């Protein structure tokens, strides 16, 4: 059974009994149809992805109340097996980007029973009410049917992870102001939440009394998380697959008020509320479309916590952003998955990548060609805390990674045939490096558009680094298979990586 494990605050996604790294791609929203999948698979292949993230639509899955159509699930599972790829299924249920547009028609036609939220001005908001017992019961029934079906048809676990809902929360209102919601808001904060937050407040205190100016947002987060947590728990009772919820982020550095982002979803400030309300959810995951190194890094820091495995289920996959794959690995991520890198966009120009071609897939494809053959080793080393990885920063051209007795020095566009000189940076910051410590003095090293060298950490030492042996090769079944030994020009000035996948096993000594 796939599962998330934690040790010493680090995490692994266990698949087939060992740590697994999701080298993913997420299909466009309307692509999980037999007529469209032929435009998705060629991109999955060109990317060398090992996992496809793709939706299951509630409106397709339950066309009539209680009548479940599993044809889409079956198609995806069968085609994924034919392509040797794992699946992350995205349950487009009650919430999709804060709205309820994937509810089946029979629900949409009955807004009295399945209402949208009411804003502070008394007008309807395009977001489902998290206080609607009928919608919750319907979602529980449908999601349970989905997981029960997976248990029946997927004993080999082609599906390794399931996303519950999609970007939950609400745009345009900080919470539900319907009479029913208002009554709850005016009532006491649940004791379970107070205990989880370690709040010293006496039980019985209202949301406003306990949380002051954050009360509206925290109330909504608790309401949405409780609903999603109940859906998740019901599904998990059918099939205990790992489950996650994705997040429309708030700005991690200058967030602004809740009215400026999707209130109620698992934004960084309400992670503890989500953890308390939805224990059946294994992890809360950031969808990172933000620009800039500092913001990207801050998001990775905020979502990699001892109580939360880091996973990037959606991100930009353009040439500028492909290097963040290394940054995510450096923060212990169990996977990374750009959105919309396939040929199924309904219009050219759809979402971020102007037009997807083999060329636009190339930067992410290089990441996956590089790490694909060593993904088990990378996932294991990361779980053991022996992996460090970095992407080329904006405006900084060398980085240092500490491994006890040794330091790895990464430089970008360093002058050729020089040692110890700083780089001048690639024309655009596209580089990345990954160094794993196999045992003291022996390293797994790879990268893109960078140079990796080592030196003894002790600044008072007069000893110099000696490359005792540098082998290029790959892993097969956990065993390193050397192709050749690097020496002479290939090692005298450090280890250079360009745009071809090269994996090195490096044995260091001193003289
Ligand atoms: C985030 C959502 O989670 C995805 O389903 C998709 O809508 C992307 N945004 C891009 O629009």
Coordinates of C-alpha atoms and ligand atoms in Angstrom, one line a residue:
X1 CA 0.0 0.0 0.0
X2 CA 1.5 3.4 -0.9
X3 CA 1.9 5.5 2.3
X4 CA 3.7 8.6 3.6
X5 CA 6.2 7.9 6.4
X6 CA 8.0 10.3 8.7
X7 CA 11.3 9.9 10.4
X8 CA 13.2 12.6 12.3
X9 CA 11.0 15.2 10.7
X10 CA 11.7 14.0 7.1
X11 CA 9.3 12.2 4.8
X12 CA 9.1 9.6 2.1
X13 CA 6.3 8.4 -0.1
X14 CA 6.6 4.6 0.0
X15 CA 5.6 2.9 -3.2
X16 CA 6.2 -0.8 -3.8
X17 CA 8.0 -0.9 -0.5
X18 CA 10.6 1.8 -1.0
X19 CA 10.8 5.7 -1.2
X20 CA 9.5 7.0 -4.5
X21 CA 9.9 10.4 -6.0
X22 CA 7.1 11.8 -8.1
X23 CA 8.4 13.1 -11.4
X24 CA 5.0 14.4 -12.3
X25 CA 3.0 16.3 -14.8
X26 CA -0.6 17.5 -14.4
X27 CA -2.9 17.4 -17.3
X28 CA -5.2 20.3 -18.3
X29 CA -8.5 20.4 -16.5
X30 CA -10.7 19.0 -19.3
X31 CA -8.4 16.2 -20.6
X32 CA -9.5 13.0 -18.8
X33 CA -11.7 11.9 -21.7
X34 CA -11.0 9.0 -24.1
X35 CA -10.9 11.4 -27.1
X36 CA -8.3 13.7 -25.5
X37 CA -5.9 11.3 -23.7
X38 CA -4.0 10.7 -27.0
X39 CA -2.9 14.3 -26.7
X40 CA -1.7 13.8 -23.1
X41 CA 0.4 10.6 -23.3
X42 CA 2.9 11.8 -25.9
X43 CA 3.8 14.6 -23.6
X44 CA 4.1 12.3 -20.6
X45 CA 6.5 10.2 -22.6
X46 CA 8.5 13.2 -24.0
X47 CA 8.9 14.5 -20.4
X48 CA 10.0 11.1 -19.0
X49 CA 7.5 11.7 -16.2
X50 CA 6.9 8.7 -13.9
X51 CA 3.5 10.0 -12.7
X52 CA 0.5 11.6 -14.3
X53 CA -1.8 13.8 -12.2
X54 CA -5.3 13.9 -13.7
X55 CA -8.8 14.8 -12.6
X56 CA -11.9 12.6 -11.9
X57 CA -14.9 14.8 -12.4
X58 CA -17.8 14.4 -10.0
X59 CA -20.3 15.4 -12.8
X60 CA -19.0 12.5 -15.0
X61 CA -18.6 10.0 -12.1
X62 CA -22.1 10.4 -10.7
X63 CA -24.4 11.5 -13.6
X64 CA -27.5 10.5 -11.6
X65 CA -27.7 10.3 -7.8
X66 CA -26.1 7.1 -6.6
X67 CA -25.4 5.9 -10.1
X68 CA -21.6 5.7 -10.5
X69 CA -19.8 5.7 -13.9
X70 CA -16.4 4.3 -13.4
X71 CA -15.4 4.3 -17.0
X72 CA -13.1 7.3 -16.7
X73 CA -11.2 5.8 -13.7
X74 CA -10.9 2.5 -15.5
X75 CA -9.6 4.1 -18.7
X76 CA -7.0 6.1 -16.8
X77 CA -5.8 3.1 -14.8
X78 CA -5.5 0.9 -17.8
X79 CA -3.8 3.5 -20.0
X80 CA -1.4 4.4 -17.2
X81 CA -0.4 0.8 -16.8
X82 CA 0.2 0.5 -20.6
X83 CA 2.5 3.5 -20.3
X84 CA 4.3 2.3 -17.2
X85 CA 3.3 5.4 -15.3
X86 CA 1.7 5.9 -11.9
X87 CA -1.4 8.1 -11.3
X88 CA -2.3 10.9 -8.9
X89 CA -6.1 11.2 -9.2
X90 CA -7.6 14.7 -8.5
X91 CA -11.1 14.5 -7.1
X92 CA -12.9 17.5 -8.6
X93 CA -15.7 17.3 -6.1
X94 CA -17.4 20.0 -4.1
X95 CA -14.6 22.5 -4.6
X96 CA -12.6 23.3 -7.8
X97 CA -10.7 26.6 -7.5
X98 CA -13.1 27.7 -4.8
X99 CA -16.2 27.1 -6.9
X100 CA -18.6 24.2 -7.2
X101 CA -18.6 23.9 -11.0
X102 CA -17.9 20.1 -11.0
X103 CA -21.0 19.2 -9.0
X104 CA -23.2 17.0 -11.1
X105 CA -26.1 18.6 -13.0
X106 CA -28.7 17.1 -10.7
X107 CA -27.0 19.1 -7.8
X108 CA -26.6 22.3 -9.8
X109 CA -30.3 22.2 -10.7
X110 CA -31.2 22.0 -7.0
X111 CA -29.5 25.1 -5.4
X112 CA -32.1 25.1 -2.6
X113 CA -30.6 21.8 -1.4
X114 CA -27.0 22.5 -2.4
X115 CA -26.5 26.2 -1.9
X116 CA -23.7 28.5 -2.6
X117 CA -22.3 30.7 0.2
X118 CA -23.7 34.1 1.1
X119 CA -21.3 37.1 1.3
X120 CA -21.2 39.8 4.0
X121 CA -23.4 42.0 1.7
X122 CA -26.1 39.3 1.6
X123 CA -25.4 38.3 -2.1
X124 CA -24.5 34.9 -3.3
X125 CA -20.8 34.0 -3.8
X126 CA -19.7 31.5 -6.4
X127 CA -18.4 29.0 -3.8
X128 CA -20.2 26.1 -2.1
X129 CA -21.3 26.4 1.4
X130 CA -19.2 24.2 3.7
X131 CA -22.1 24.1 6.1
X132 CA -24.4 22.2 3.7
X133 CA -25.1 18.8 5.2
X134 CA -26.7 17.5 2.0
X135 CA -23.7 18.4 -0.2
X136 CA -21.3 16.8 2.4
X137 CA -23.4 13.6 2.4
X138 CA -23.4 13.5 -1.4
X139 CA -19.6 14.1 -1.6
X140 CA -18.9 11.5 1.0
X141 CA -21.0 9.0 -0.9
X142 CA -19.3 9.7 -4.2
X143 CA -15.7 9.9 -2.9
X144 CA -16.3 6.7 -1.0
X145 CA -17.5 5.0 -4.2
X146 CA -14.4 6.2 -6.0
X147 CA -12.1 4.8 -3.4
X148 CA -14.0 1.6 -3.1
X149 CA -13.7 1.2 -6.8
X150 CA -10.0 1.8 -6.7
X151 CA -9.6 -0.9 -4.0
X152 CA -11.5 -3.3 -6.3
X153 CA -9.6 -2.6 -9.5
X154 CA -6.2 -1.4 -8.5
X155 CA -4.5 -4.0 -6.3
X156 CA -1.1 -3.2 -7.9
X157 CA -1.5 0.5 -6.9
X158 CA -1.2 2.3 -10.2
X159 CA -2.8 5.1 -8.2
X160 CA -0.4 6.2 -5.6
X161 CA -2.0 9.3 -4.2
X162 CA -5.4 11.0 -4.3
X163 CA -6.1 14.8 -4.1
X164 CA -9.3 15.5 -2.3
X165 CA -11.1 18.5 -3.9
X166 CA -9.1 21.1 -5.7
X167 CA -8.0 24.5 -4.3
X168 CA -10.6 24.6 -1.6
X169 CA -11.8 27.8 -0.1
X170 CA -13.4 30.9 -1.5
X171 CA -12.6 33.9 -3.7
X172 CA -14.6 37.0 -3.0
X173 CA -15.7 36.4 0.6
X174 CA -13.7 35.7 3.7
X175 CA -16.4 33.3 5.0
X176 CA -20.0 32.2 4.7
X177 CA -22.4 34.8 6.1
X178 CA -25.6 32.7 5.7
X179 CA -27.8 32.6 8.8
X180 CA -26.7 29.0 9.5
X181 CA -23.0 29.9 9.3
X182 CA -23.6 33.1 11.3
X183 CA -25.1 31.0 14.1
X184 CA -22.0 28.8 14.2
X185 CA -19.7 31.8 14.1
X186 CA -21.5 33.3 17.0
X187 CA -21.2 30.1 19.0
X188 CA -18.2 28.6 20.8
X189 CA -14.9 27.6 19.1
X190 CA -14.8 23.8 19.1
X191 CA -12.8 22.4 22.0
X192 CA -10.9 20.2 19.6
X193 CA -9.5 23.2 17.8
X194 CA -8.6 25.0 21.0
X195 CA -6.8 22.0 22.3
X196 CA -4.9 21.5 19.0
X197 CA -3.8 25.1 19.0
X198 CA -2.8 25.0 22.6
X199 CA -5.1 28.0 23.2
X200 CA -5.4 29.0 26.9
X201 CA -8.9 30.4 26.3
X202 CA -11.7 28.9 28.3
X203 CA -14.0 26.6 26.4
X204 CA -17.2 28.4 25.3
X205 CA -15.5 31.5 24.0
X206 CA -16.6 32.7 20.6
X207 CA -14.6 32.9 17.4
X208 CA -14.3 36.6 17.7
X209 CA -13.2 36.5 21.3
X210 CA -10.5 33.9 20.7
X211 CA -9.2 35.0 17.3
X212 CA -10.0 38.7 17.1
X213 CA -9.4 40.1 13.6
X214 CA -8.6 36.6 12.2
X215 CA -11.9 35.1 13.4
X216 CA -13.7 35.2 10.0
X217 CA -10.9 33.5 8.1
X218 CA -10.1 30.9 10.8
X219 CA -13.8 30.1 11.0
X220 CA -13.9 29.5 7.3
X221 CA -10.7 27.4 7.3
X222 CA -12.1 25.3 10.1
X223 CA -15.5 24.9 8.2
X224 CA -13.9 23.9 4.9
X225 CA -11.3 21.7 6.5
X226 CA -13.9 19.9 8.6
X227 CA -16.0 19.2 5.5
X228 CA -13.0 18.0 3.4
X229 CA -11.7 16.0 6.3
X230 CA -15.0 14.2 6.6
X231 CA -14.9 13.4 2.8
X232 CA -11.3 12.2 3.1
X233 CA -12.0 10.0 6.2
X234 CA -14.9 8.3 4.5
X235 CA -12.8 7.6 1.4
X236 CA -9.9 6.3 3.4
X237 CA -12.2 3.9 5.2
X238 CA -12.7 2.3 1.8
X239 CA -9.1 2.3 0.6
X240 CA -6.3 3.7 2.8
X241 CA -4.4 5.6 0.0
X242 CA -2.5 8.7 1.0
X243 CA -4.6 11.8 0.5
X244 CA -3.7 15.4 0.1
X245 CA -5.3 18.8 -0.4
X246 CA -3.7 21.4 -2.7
X247 CA -3.6 25.1 -2.0
X248 CA -4.1 28.4 -3.8
X249 CA -1.3 30.2 -2.0
X250 CA -1.3 33.6 -0.3
X251 CA 1.9 35.6 -0.9
X252 CA 4.4 34.0 1.5
X253 CA 6.2 37.2 2.2
X254 CA 3.7 40.0 2.0
X255 CA 0.4 38.2 2.4
X256 CA -2.1 41.0 2.7
X257 CA -5.7 40.5 4.1
X258 CA -7.7 37.3 3.5
X259 CA -9.9 39.2 1.0
X260 CA -6.9 39.2 -1.4
X261 CA -6.5 35.4 -1.6
X262 CA -8.6 32.2 -1.5
X263 CA -9.9 32.3 2.1
X264 CA -10.5 28.9 3.9
X265 CA -8.0 26.8 1.9
X266 CA -4.9 25.5 3.6
X267 CA -2.8 28.7 3.2
X268 CA 0.3 28.8 5.3
X269 CA -1.3 30.7 8.2
X270 CA -4.0 28.1 8.8
X271 CA -2.0 24.9 8.4
X272 CA -2.5 24.0 12.1
X273 CA -6.3 24.5 11.8
X274 CA -6.4 22.2 8.8
X275 CA -4.3 19.6 10.7
X276 CA -6.7 19.7 13.6
X277 CA -9.9 19.5 11.5
X278 CA -8.8 17.0 8.9
X279 CA -6.5 14.3 10.3
X280 CA -7.4 11.9 7.4
X281 CA -5.5 14.3 5.0
X282 CA -1.9 13.2 4.9
X283 CA -0.4 16.4 3.6
X284 CA -1.2 19.9 2.5
X285 CA 0.4 20.9 -0.7
X286 CA 1.3 24.2 -2.3
X287 CA 0.5 25.0 -5.9
X288 CA 3.4 27.3 -6.7
X289 CA 2.9 29.7 -9.6
X290 CA 4.7 32.6 -7.9
X291 CA 7.6 34.2 -9.5
X292 CA 11.0 34.8 -7.9
X293 CA 13.4 32.7 -6.0
X294 CA 12.7 34.2 -2.6
X295 CA 9.0 33.5 -2.8
X296 CA 9.4 30.0 -4.2
X297 CA 11.9 29.1 -1.4
X298 CA 9.7 30.6 1.3
X299 CA 6.7 28.5 0.2
X300 CA 8.9 25.3 0.3
X301 CA 10.0 26.2 3.8
X302 CA 6.4 26.9 5.0
X303 CA 5.0 23.6 3.7
X304 CA 8.0 21.3 4.7
X305 CA 7.2 20.7 8.4
X306 CA 7.7 17.7 10.6
X307 CA 3.9 17.3 10.5
X308 CA 3.6 17.9 6.8
X309 CA 5.4 16.1 3.9
X310 CA 6.4 18.6 1.2
X311 CA 4.9 17.9 -2.2
X312 CA 4.5 20.4 -5.1
X313 CA 1.5 19.1 -7.1
X314 CA 1.2 22.1 -9.4
X315 CA 3.8 24.6 -10.5
X316 CA 5.1 26.4 -13.6
X317 CA 7.0 24.2 -16.0
X318 CA 8.4 26.9 -18.4
X319 CA 12.2 27.2 -19.0
X320 CA 12.6 29.8 -16.2
X321 CA 10.9 27.6 -13.6
X322 CA 12.3 24.1 -14.4
X323 CA 15.3 24.6 -12.1
X324 CA 13.0 24.9 -9.1
X325 CA 12.7 21.1 -9.3
X326 CA 16.2 21.1 -7.6
X327 CA 15.1 23.6 -5.0
X328 CA 12.1 21.5 -4.1
X329 CA 14.3 18.4 -3.8
X330 CA 16.6 20.4 -1.6
X331 CA 13.7 21.0 0.8
X332 CA 12.9 17.2 0.9
X333 CA 10.0 17.2 -1.5
X334 CA 8.4 13.8 -2.3
X335 CA 7.5 15.1 -5.8
X336 CA 7.2 17.9 -8.2
X337 CA 4.7 18.3 -11.0
X338 CA 4.3 21.2 -13.5
X339 CA 0.7 22.0 -14.6
X340 CA -0.5 21.8 -18.2
X341 CA 2.7 20.5 -19.9
X342 CA 0.8 18.5 -22.5
X343 CA -0.7 18.8 -26.0
X344 CA -4.4 18.9 -24.8
X345 CA -4.9 22.6 -24.2
X346 CA -8.2 23.7 -25.7
X347 CA -6.6 26.9 -27.1
X348 CA -3.1 27.6 -28.0
X349 CA -1.8 30.1 -25.5
X350 CA -3.5 28.3 -22.7
X351 CA -2.0 28.7 -19.3
X352 CA 1.5 30.0 -19.0
X353 CA 3.2 28.1 -21.8
X354 CA 2.4 29.9 -25.0
X355 CA 2.3 26.7 -27.1
X356 CA 3.4 23.3 -25.9
X357 CA 5.9 21.7 -28.2
X358 CA 8.7 19.2 -27.8
X359 CA 11.0 22.2 -27.3
X360 CA 8.9 23.7 -24.5
X361 CA 8.9 20.3 -22.7
X362 CA 12.7 20.1 -22.9
X363 CA 13.7 21.8 -19.7
X364 CA 11.5 19.6 -17.5
X365 CA 12.3 16.6 -19.6
X366 CA 16.0 17.1 -18.9
X367 CA 15.2 17.1 -15.1
X368 CA 13.4 13.9 -15.4
X369 CA 15.8 12.2 -17.8
X370 CA 18.5 13.0 -15.3
X371 CA 16.8 12.0 -12.1
X372 CA 14.4 9.3 -13.5
X373 CA 17.0 6.5 -13.5
X374 CA 18.2 7.4 -9.9
X375 CA 14.8 8.4 -8.5
X376 CA 14.8 5.6 -5.9
X377 CA 18.3 6.6 -4.7
X378 CA 17.4 10.3 -4.6
X379 CA 14.1 9.6 -2.6
X380 CA 16.0 7.3 -0.2
X381 CA 18.9 9.7 0.4
X382 CA 16.4 12.6 0.9
X383 CA 14.5 10.6 3.5
X384 CA 17.8 9.8 5.2
X385 CA 18.8 13.5 5.3
X386 CA 21.8 12.8 3.1
X387 CA 20.7 14.8 0.0
X388 CA 21.2 18.4 -0.8
X389 CA 20.0 20.1 -4.0
X390 CA 19.9 23.7 -5.2
X391 CA 18.7 25.6 -8.2
X392 CA 20.8 28.4 -9.7
X393 CA 19.8 31.6 -7.9
X394 CA 19.0 35.0 -9.5
X395 CA 22.2 37.1 -9.2
X396 CA 24.3 34.6 -7.2
X397 CA 26.7 32.4 -9.1
X398 CA 28.1 30.0 -6.5
X399 CA 26.7 28.0 -3.7
X400 CA 28.2 25.9 -0.9
X401 CA 26.7 22.6 0.5
X402 CA 28.0 21.3 3.8
X403 CA 28.5 17.6 4.3
X404 CA 30.4 17.4 7.5
X405 CA 34.1 16.9 6.5
X406 CA 33.4 18.0 3.0
X407 CA 31.9 21.0 1.2
X408 CA 30.5 20.8 -2.3
X409 CA 31.0 24.0 -4.2
X410 CA 28.5 24.7 -7.1
X411 CA 29.4 27.4 -9.6
X412 CA 27.4 28.5 -12.6
X413 CA 29.2 29.4 -15.8
X414 CA 32.7 29.5 -14.3
X415 CA 35.6 30.2 -16.6
X416 CA 36.8 27.0 -18.3
X417 CA 40.0 25.3 -17.1
X418 CA 40.0 27.2 -13.7
X419 CA 39.6 26.0 -10.2
X420 CA 38.2 27.8 -7.2
X421 CA 37.0 30.8 -9.3
X422 CA 33.4 32.1 -9.0
X423 CA 31.1 31.7 -12.0
X424 CA 29.5 34.6 -13.9
X425 CA 26.1 32.9 -14.0
X426 CA 24.3 31.4 -17.0
X427 CA 22.8 33.9 -19.4
X428 CA 19.5 33.0 -17.7
X429 CA 19.5 31.2 -14.3
X430 CA 18.7 27.7 -15.5
X431 CA 21.2 25.6 -13.6
X432 CA 20.7 23.1 -10.8
X433 CA 22.8 20.6 -8.8
X434 CA 22.1 17.6 -6.7
X435 CA 24.6 16.0 -4.3
X436 CA 23.9 12.9 -2.2
X437 CA 26.3 11.5 0.4
X438 CA 26.5 7.7 -0.1
X439 CA 29.0 7.4 2.7
X440 CA 31.7 9.7 4.2
X441 CA 33.8 10.8 1.3
X442 CA 31.7 9.2 -1.4
X443 CA 29.0 11.1 -3.3
X444 CA 26.3 10.8 -5.9
X445 CA 26.6 14.0 -8.0
X446 CA 24.5 15.3 -10.9
X447 CA 23.4 18.7 -12.2
X448 CA 22.5 20.9 -15.2
X449 CA 24.5 23.8 -16.5
X450 CA 26.8 24.0 -13.5
X451 CA 30.2 22.9 -12.1
X452 CA 30.5 20.9 -8.9
X453 CA 33.7 20.6 -6.9
X454 CA 34.6 19.7 -3.4
X455 CA 36.9 20.9 -0.7
X456 CA 37.6 19.9 2.9
X457 CA 35.4 21.8 5.3
X458 CA 38.0 22.7 7.9
X459 CA 39.3 26.1 6.9
X460 CA 42.6 25.6 8.9
X461 CA 43.5 22.4 7.0
X462 CA 46.2 22.5 4.4
X463 CA 44.9 19.3 2.8
X464 CA 43.6 19.5 -0.8
X465 CA 40.8 17.6 -2.4
X466 CA 41.8 14.6 -4.5
X467 CA 39.4 12.9 -6.9
X468 CA 40.3 9.3 -6.2
X469 CA 37.8 8.0 -8.6
X470 CA 34.9 9.5 -10.6
X471 CA 32.6 7.1 -12.4
X472 CA 29.8 8.0 -14.7
X473 CA 27.0 5.5 -14.8
X474 CA 23.5 4.8 -13.6
X475 CA 21.6 2.7 -11.1
X476 CA 19.7 -0.4 -12.0
X477 CA 17.8 -2.3 -9.3
X478 CA 19.7 -0.3 -6.7
X479 CA 23.1 -1.3 -8.1
X480 CA 25.4 1.3 -9.7
X481 CA 26.4 0.4 -13.2
X482 CA 29.5 2.3 -14.3
X483 CA 29.8 3.4 -18.0
X484 CA 33.2 5.0 -17.8
X485 CA 35.7 6.7 -15.5
X486 CA 36.1 10.4 -15.7
X487 CA 39.7 11.7 -15.4
X488 CA 42.0 14.3 -16.9
X489 CA 40.2 17.3 -18.4
X490 CA 36.9 15.9 -17.2
X491 CA 37.9 16.2 -13.5
X492 CA 41.0 18.4 -13.2
X493 CA 38.9 21.6 -13.1
X494 CA 35.9 20.3 -11.3
X495 CA 32.9 18.3 -12.6
X496 CA 31.1 20.0 -15.4
X497 CA 27.4 19.4 -16.2
X498 CA 25.7 20.8 -19.3
X499 CA 22.3 19.8 -20.9
X500 CA 22.9 16.1 -21.1
X501 CA 21.9 13.8 -18.2
X502 CA 25.1 12.6 -16.5
X503 CA 25.2 10.9 -13.1
X504 CA 28.5 10.5 -11.3
X505 CA 29.7 8.5 -8.3
X506 CA 32.6 10.4 -6.8
X507 CA 35.2 9.0 -4.3
X508 CA 37.2 11.8 -2.6
X509 CA 40.5 11.8 -0.8
X510 CA 43.1 14.4 0.2
X511 CA 46.8 15.1 -0.5
Ligands
LIG1 C1 -4.8 25.9 -10.3 C2 -5.8 24.7 -10.4 O1 -5.7 23.9 -9.2 C3 -5.7 23.9 -11.6 O2 -6.7 23.0 -11.7 C4 -5.7 24.8 -12.8 O3 -7.0 25.5 -12.9 C5 -4.6 25.8 -12.7 N1 -4.8 26.6 -11.5 C6 -4.3 26.6 -13.9 O4 -5.4 27.4 -14.3

